[in-house]
GROMACS .gro file of C-alpha atoms in nm:
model
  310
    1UNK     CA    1  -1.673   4.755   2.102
    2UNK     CA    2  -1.560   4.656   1.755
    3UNK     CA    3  -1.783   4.417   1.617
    4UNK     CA    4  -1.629   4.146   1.358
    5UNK     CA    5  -1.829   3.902   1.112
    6UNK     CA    6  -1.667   3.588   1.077
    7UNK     CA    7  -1.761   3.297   0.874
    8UNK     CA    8  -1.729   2.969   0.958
    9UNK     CA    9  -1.385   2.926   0.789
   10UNK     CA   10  -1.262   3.110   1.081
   11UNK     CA   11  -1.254   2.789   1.334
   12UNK     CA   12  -1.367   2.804   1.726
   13UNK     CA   13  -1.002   2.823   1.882
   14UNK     CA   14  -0.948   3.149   1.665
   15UNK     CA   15  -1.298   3.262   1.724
   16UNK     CA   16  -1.217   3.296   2.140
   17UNK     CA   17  -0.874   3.407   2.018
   18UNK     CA   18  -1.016   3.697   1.842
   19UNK     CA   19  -1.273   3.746   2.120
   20UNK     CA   20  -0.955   3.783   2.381
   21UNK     CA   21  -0.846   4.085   2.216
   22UNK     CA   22  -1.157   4.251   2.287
   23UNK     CA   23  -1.348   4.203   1.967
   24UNK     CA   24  -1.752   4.103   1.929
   25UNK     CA   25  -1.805   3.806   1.738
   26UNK     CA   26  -2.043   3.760   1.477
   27UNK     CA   27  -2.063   3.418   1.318
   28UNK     CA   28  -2.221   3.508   0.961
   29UNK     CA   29  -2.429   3.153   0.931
   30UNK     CA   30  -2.592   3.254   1.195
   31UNK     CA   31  -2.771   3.545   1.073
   32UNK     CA   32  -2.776   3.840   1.318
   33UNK     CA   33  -2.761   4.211   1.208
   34UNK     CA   34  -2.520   4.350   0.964
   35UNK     CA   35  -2.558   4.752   0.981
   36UNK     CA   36  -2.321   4.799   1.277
   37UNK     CA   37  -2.016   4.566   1.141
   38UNK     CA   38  -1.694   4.710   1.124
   39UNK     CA   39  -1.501   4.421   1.002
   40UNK     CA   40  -1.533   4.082   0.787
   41UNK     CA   41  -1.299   3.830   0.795
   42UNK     CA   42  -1.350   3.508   0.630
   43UNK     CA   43  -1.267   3.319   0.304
   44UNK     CA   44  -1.478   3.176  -0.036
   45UNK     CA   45  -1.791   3.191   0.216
   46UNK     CA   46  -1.762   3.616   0.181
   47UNK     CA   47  -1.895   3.560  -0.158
   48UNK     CA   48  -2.244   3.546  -0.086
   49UNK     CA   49  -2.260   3.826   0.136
   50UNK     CA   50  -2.442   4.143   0.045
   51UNK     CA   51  -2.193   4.374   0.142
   52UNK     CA   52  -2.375   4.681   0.064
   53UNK     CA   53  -2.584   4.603   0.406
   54UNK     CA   54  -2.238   4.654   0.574
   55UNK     CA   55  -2.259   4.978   0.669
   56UNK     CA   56  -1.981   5.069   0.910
   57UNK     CA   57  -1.730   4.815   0.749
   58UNK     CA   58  -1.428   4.901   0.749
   59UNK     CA   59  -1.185   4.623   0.636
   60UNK     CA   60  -1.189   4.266   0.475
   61UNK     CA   61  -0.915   4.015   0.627
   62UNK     CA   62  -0.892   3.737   0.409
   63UNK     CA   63  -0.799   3.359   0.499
   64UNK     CA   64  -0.710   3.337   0.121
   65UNK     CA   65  -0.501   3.505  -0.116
   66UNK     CA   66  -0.704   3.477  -0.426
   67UNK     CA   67  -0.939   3.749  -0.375
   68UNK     CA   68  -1.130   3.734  -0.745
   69UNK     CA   69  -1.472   3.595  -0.551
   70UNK     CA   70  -1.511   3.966  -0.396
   71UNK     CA   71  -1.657   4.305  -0.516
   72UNK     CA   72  -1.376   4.472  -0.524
   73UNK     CA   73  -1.461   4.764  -0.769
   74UNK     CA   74  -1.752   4.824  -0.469
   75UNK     CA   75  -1.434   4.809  -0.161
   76UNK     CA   76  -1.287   5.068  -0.387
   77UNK     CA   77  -1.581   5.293  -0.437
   78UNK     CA   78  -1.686   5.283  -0.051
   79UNK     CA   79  -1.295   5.292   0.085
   80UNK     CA   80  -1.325   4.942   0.236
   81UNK     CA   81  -0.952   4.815   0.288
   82UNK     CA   82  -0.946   4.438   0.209
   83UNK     CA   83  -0.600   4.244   0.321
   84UNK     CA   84  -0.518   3.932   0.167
   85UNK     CA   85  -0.322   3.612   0.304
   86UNK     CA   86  -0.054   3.704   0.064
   87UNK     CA   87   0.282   3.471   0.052
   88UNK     CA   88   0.122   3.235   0.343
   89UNK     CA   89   0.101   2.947   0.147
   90UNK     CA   90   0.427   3.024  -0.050
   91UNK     CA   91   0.654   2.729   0.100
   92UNK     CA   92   0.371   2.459   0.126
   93UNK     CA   93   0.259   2.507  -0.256
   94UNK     CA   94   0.609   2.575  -0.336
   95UNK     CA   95   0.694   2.210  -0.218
   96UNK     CA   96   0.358   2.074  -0.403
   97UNK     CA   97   0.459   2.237  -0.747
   98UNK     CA   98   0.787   1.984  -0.739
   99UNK     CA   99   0.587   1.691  -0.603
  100UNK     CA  100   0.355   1.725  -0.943
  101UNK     CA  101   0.656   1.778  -1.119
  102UNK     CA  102   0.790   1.448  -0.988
  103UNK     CA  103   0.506   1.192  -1.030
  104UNK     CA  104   0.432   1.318  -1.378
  105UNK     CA  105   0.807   1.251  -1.439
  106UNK     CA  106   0.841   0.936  -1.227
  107UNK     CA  107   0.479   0.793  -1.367
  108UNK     CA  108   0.332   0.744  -1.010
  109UNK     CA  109   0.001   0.640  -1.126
  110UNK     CA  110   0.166   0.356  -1.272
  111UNK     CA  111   0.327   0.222  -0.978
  112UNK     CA  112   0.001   0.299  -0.764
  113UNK     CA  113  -0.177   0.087  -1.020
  114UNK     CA  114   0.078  -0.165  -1.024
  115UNK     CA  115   0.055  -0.205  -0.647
  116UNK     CA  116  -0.315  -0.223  -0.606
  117UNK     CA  117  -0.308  -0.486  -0.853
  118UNK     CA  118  -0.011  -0.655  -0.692
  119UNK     CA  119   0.162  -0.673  -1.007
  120UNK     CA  120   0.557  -0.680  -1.040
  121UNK     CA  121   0.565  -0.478  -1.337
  122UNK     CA  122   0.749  -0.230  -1.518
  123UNK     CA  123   0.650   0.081  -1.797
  124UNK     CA  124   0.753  -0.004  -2.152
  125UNK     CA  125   0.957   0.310  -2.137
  126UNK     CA  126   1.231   0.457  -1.896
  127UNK     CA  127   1.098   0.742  -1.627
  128UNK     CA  128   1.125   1.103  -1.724
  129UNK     CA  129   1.405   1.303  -1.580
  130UNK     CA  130   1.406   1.687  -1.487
  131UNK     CA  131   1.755   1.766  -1.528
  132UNK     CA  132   1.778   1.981  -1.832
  133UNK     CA  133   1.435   2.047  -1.869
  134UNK     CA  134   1.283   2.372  -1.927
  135UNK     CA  135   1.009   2.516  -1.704
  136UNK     CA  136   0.848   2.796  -1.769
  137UNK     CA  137   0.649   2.971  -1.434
  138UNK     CA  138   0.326   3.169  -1.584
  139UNK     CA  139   0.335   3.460  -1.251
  140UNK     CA  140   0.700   3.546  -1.112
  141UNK     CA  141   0.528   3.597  -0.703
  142UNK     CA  142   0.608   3.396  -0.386
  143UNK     CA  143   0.429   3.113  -0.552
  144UNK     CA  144   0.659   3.069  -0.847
  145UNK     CA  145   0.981   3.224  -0.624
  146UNK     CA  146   0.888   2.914  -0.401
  147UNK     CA  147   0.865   2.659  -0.643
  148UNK     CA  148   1.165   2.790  -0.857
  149UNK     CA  149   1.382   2.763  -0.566
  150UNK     CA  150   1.299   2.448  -0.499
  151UNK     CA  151   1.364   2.348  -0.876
  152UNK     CA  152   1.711   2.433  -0.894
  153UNK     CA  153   1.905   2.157  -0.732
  154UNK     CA  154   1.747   1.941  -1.036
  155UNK     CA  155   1.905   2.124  -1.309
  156UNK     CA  156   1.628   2.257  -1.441
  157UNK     CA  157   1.600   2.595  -1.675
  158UNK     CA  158   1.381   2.839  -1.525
  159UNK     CA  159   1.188   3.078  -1.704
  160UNK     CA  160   0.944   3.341  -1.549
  161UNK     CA  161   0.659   3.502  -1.734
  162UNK     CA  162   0.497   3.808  -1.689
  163UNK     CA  163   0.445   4.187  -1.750
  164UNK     CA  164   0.845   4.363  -1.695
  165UNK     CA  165   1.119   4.227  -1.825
  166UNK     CA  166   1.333   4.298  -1.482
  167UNK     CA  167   1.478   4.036  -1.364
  168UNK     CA  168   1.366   3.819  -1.065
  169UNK     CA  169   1.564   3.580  -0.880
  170UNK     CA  170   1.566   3.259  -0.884
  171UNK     CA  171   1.429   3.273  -1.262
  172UNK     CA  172   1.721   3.278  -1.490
  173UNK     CA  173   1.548   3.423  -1.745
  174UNK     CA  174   1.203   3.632  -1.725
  175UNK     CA  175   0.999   3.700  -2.064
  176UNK     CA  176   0.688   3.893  -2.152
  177UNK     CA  177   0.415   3.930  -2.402
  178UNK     CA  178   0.707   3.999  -2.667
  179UNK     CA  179   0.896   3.714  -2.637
  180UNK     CA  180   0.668   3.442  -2.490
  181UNK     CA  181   0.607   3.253  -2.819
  182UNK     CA  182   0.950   3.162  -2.817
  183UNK     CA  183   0.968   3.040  -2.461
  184UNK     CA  184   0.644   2.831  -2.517
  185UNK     CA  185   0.864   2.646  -2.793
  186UNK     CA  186   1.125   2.543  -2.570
  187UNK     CA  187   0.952   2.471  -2.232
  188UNK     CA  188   0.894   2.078  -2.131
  189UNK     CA  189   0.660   2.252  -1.824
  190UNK     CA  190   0.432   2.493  -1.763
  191UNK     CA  191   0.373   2.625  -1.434
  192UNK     CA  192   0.080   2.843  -1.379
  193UNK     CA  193   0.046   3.055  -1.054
  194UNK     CA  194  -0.105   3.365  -1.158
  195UNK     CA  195  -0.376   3.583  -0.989
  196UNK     CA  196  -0.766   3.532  -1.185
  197UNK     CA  197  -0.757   3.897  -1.349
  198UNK     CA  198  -0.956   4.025  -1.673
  199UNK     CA  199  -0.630   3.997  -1.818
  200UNK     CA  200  -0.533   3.600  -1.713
  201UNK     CA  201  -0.903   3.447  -1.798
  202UNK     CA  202  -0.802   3.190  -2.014
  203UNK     CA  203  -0.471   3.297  -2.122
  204UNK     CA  204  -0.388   2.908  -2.167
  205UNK     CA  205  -0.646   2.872  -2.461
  206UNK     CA  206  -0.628   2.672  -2.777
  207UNK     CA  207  -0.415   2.936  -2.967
  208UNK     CA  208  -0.153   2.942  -2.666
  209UNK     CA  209  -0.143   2.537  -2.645
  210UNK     CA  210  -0.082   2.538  -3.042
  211UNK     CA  211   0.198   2.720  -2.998
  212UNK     CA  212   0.342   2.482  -2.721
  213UNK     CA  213   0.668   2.235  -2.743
  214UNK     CA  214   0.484   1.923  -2.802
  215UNK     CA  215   0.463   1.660  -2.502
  216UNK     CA  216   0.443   1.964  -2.248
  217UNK     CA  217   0.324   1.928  -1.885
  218UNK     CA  218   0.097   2.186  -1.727
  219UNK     CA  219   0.072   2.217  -1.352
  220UNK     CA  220  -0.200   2.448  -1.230
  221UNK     CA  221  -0.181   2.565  -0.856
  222UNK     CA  222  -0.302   2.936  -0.957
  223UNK     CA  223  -0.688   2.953  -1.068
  224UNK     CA  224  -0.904   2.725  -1.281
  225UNK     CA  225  -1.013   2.955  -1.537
  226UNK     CA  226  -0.670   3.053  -1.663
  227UNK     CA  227  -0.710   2.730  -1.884
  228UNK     CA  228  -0.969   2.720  -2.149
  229UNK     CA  229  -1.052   2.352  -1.981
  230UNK     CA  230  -1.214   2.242  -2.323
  231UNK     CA  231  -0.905   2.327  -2.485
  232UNK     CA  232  -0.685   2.147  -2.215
  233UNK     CA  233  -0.883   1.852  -2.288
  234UNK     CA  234  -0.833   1.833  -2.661
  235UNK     CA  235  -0.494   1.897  -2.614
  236UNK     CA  236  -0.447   1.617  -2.388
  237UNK     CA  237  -0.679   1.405  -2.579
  238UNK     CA  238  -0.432   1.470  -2.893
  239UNK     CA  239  -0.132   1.394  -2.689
  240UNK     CA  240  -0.004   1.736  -2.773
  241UNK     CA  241  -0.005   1.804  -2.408
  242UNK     CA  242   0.115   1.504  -2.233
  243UNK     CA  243   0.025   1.553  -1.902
  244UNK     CA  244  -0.144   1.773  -1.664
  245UNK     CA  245  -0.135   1.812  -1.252
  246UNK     CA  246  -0.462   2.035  -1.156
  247UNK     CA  247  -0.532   2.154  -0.817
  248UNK     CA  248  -0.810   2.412  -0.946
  249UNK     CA  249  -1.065   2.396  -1.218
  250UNK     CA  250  -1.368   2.618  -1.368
  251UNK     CA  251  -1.600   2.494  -1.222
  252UNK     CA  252  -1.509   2.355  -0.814
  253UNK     CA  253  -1.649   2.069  -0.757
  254UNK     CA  254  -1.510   1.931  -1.084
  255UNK     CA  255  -1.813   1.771  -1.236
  256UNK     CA  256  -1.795   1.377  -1.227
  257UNK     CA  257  -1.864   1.376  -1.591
  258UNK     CA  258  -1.532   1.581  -1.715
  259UNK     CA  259  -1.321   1.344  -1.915
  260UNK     CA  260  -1.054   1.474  -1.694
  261UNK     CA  261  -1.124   1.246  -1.439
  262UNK     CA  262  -1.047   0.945  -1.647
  263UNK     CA  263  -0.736   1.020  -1.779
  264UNK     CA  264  -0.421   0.827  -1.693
  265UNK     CA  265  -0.216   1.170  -1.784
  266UNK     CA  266  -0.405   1.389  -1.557
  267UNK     CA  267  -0.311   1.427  -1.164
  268UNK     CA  268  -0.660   1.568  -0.987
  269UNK     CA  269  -0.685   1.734  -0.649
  270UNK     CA  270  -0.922   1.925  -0.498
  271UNK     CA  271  -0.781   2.267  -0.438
  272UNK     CA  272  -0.557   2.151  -0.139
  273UNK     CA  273  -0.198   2.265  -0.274
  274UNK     CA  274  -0.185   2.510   0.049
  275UNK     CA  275  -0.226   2.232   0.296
  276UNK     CA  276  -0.001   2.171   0.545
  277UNK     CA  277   0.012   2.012   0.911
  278UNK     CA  278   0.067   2.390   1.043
  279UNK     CA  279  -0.198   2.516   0.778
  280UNK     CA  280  -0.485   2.684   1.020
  281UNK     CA  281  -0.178   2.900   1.200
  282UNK     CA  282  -0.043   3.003   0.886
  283UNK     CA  283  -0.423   3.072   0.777
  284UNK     CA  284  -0.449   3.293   1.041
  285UNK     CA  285  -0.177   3.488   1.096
  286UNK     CA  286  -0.241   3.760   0.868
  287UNK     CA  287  -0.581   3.800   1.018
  288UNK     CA  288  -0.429   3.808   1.377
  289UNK     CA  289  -0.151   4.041   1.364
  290UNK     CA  290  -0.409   4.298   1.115
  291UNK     CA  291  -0.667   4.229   1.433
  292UNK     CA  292  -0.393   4.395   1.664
  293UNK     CA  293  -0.280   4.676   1.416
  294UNK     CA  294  -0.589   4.758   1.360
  295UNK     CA  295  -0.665   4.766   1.768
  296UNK     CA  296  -0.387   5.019   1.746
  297UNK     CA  297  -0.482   5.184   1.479
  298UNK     CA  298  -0.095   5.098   1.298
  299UNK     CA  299  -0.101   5.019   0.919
  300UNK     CA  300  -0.232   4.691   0.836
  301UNK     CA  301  -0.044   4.454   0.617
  302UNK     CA  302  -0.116   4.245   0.303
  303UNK     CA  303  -0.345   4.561   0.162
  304UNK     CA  304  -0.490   4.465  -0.204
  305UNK     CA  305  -0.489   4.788  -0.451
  306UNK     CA  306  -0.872   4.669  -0.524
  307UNK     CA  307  -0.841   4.857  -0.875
  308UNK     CA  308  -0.605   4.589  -0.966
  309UNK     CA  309  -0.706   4.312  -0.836
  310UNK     CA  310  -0.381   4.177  -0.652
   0.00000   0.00000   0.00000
C-alpha cells in the first residue's frame, strides 16, 4: 500500500478522505518511520523535514502555492515531482487585493476609529477615488489576472510587470525591466504578487521606492521579502509612500516592535489573503484529484519546474 506523510495542515475529514482511497496515513508530528514514504503532502510545516531520510518519495502535494520554504534544487537532483496549489486562491485574493485598495482609498481606519470612539466626525480632506488611477501589478499570474479583473469596472489603468513584453489580458499595458522606471513614475498603486525567487528578493528596495510617483500605495499579497521592509518603513515614515496594505512580511510573526504596527497608513494582516468560507475544499483539491491520478498512474497536475522555482 502507498504510504503518505501528512502534516497536520492536512485536517482529520481529509485525513479519512485520503485513507478511503486506499492510502496509509502517516501524520508527520507524530514521528513514525520515514524510509518507506512514497508521498508528502502538507504545507509551511514540510520545512522542517529532513527529506533526504525519504527514501522512496516520490512526490510533494502542496496545500500552498508558494513553494520557496522547500529544497527544491534537492527534488530536482533526486527526481521528486512536487505539485503546487497553483491558481486556488486566485478569486479569494483577487477580491482581497480591491478590498485593500478600497480602505486605503476610503480611509477605513478613520471611520473604525471614529466609531470606537463614538465620534461624529469627518477627515479634513475628501476620500480618495480609484477612477483614473494607475495600478501597476508586480507578477502578471492568476493572482494579478484576478485582481485586475476585478479592477476594471473602477476605471482604473492597469499595468502588468514582468519578464516578456506579450501581452496579457486584462492588463492594458505589460512592461519589463526596460521600461519599468517609467511606469513606476506614473503608478498611484503598486500591487505585488510575485513568486519569492533569487531574482524578486527585495526587488522593492530603496533605489526602486526613489524612483516611485510620490504618495504611492503598495499592497503586498505575494511574499514578504520582496520589500526591503527597512526601506518600506522610511519610505512611509517620509510620506513618500503614503500607504501600505501587507498580508506578508520578512519575518512571520511580524515582531511587536516593527514601527509598522503603529502606523495609521499601514493595513496589517496576518497572511490570510487566501481565506475564504470554502477555503479547506479549495485547499485540497489539488491534493485530491493528484491522490487519484497518481492511484492511476495519469499525469499529475500543478507540477513545479523545481529549477525555476514556480
Amino acid at each position: 500500500m502507498t504510504k503518505v506523510l501528512l502534516t497536520r495542515e492536512i485536517n482529520q475529514t481529509y485525513r479519512e478522505k485520503i485513507k478511503d482511497l486506499g492510502y496509509q496515513v502517516q501524520l508527520m508530528e507524530e514521528g513514525g518511520p520515514l524510509e518507506d514514504i512514497d508521498l508528502a503532502l502538507g504545507g509551511l510545516a514540510l520545512r522542517k523535514l529532513d527529506f533526504s531520510q525519504l527514501k522512496k518519495l516520490q512526490a510533494v502535494f502542496l496545500t500552498s502555492m508558494g513553494v520557496d520554504y522547500l529544497p527544491l534544487d534537492y527534488f530536482s537532483k533526486k527526481g521528486i515531482i512536487l505539485s503546487n496549489n497553483q491558481g486556488v486562491y486566485a478569486e479569494t485574493i483577487g477580491e482581497f487585493i480591491v478590498f485593500n485598495l478600497l480602505q486605503i482609498q476610503k480611509a477605513n481606519r478613520f471611520f473604525i476609529q471614529k466609531q470606537e470612539a463614538h465620534l461624529w466626525e469627518k477627515p479634513k480632506t475628501g476620500l480618495g477615488a480609484l477612477k483614473g488611477k494607475t495600478v501597476l501589478f508586480f507578477g502578471t499570474g492568476s493572482l494579478a489576472q484576478a485582481g485586475a479583473r476585478r479592477l476594471e469596472p473602477f476605471g482604473v489603468q492597469l499595468v502588468g510587470y514582468r519578464k516578456s513584453p506579450k501581452p496579457q489580458a486584462p492588463f492594458q499595458e505589460i512592461v519589463t525591466d526596460q521600461n519599468l522606471d517609467q511606469a513606476l513614475k506614473r503608478a498611484d498603486f503598486l500591487v505585488l504578487t510575485l513568486p519569492k525567487t533569487k531574482e524578486t528578493y527585495h526587488l522593492i528596495n530603496r533605489d526602486l521606492l526613489a524612483k516611485t510617483k510620490p504618495g504611492v500605495k503598495i499592497i503586498n499579497v505575494a511574499r514578504g521579502d520582496i520589500i526591503q521592509e527597512e526601506a518600506l518603513v522610511e519610505a512611509l515614515e517620509s510620506g513618500h509612500v503614503a500607504g501600505a496594505c501587507l498580508d506578508v512580511f520578512e519575518k512571520e510573526p511580524l515582531d511587536p516592535a516593527s514601527p509598522l504596527w503603529d502606523m495609521d497608513q499601514v493595513y496589517i494582516t496576518p497572511h490570510h489573503s487566501y481565506s475564504s468560507e470554502g477555503d479547506r475544499e479549495i485547499e485540497y483539491k489539488t491534493i485530491m484529484e493528484n491522490l487519484k491520478r497518481f492511484k492511476k498512474n495519469q499525469p499529475l497536475i500543478h507540477v513545479v519546474d523545481t529549477d525555476k522555482g514556480y
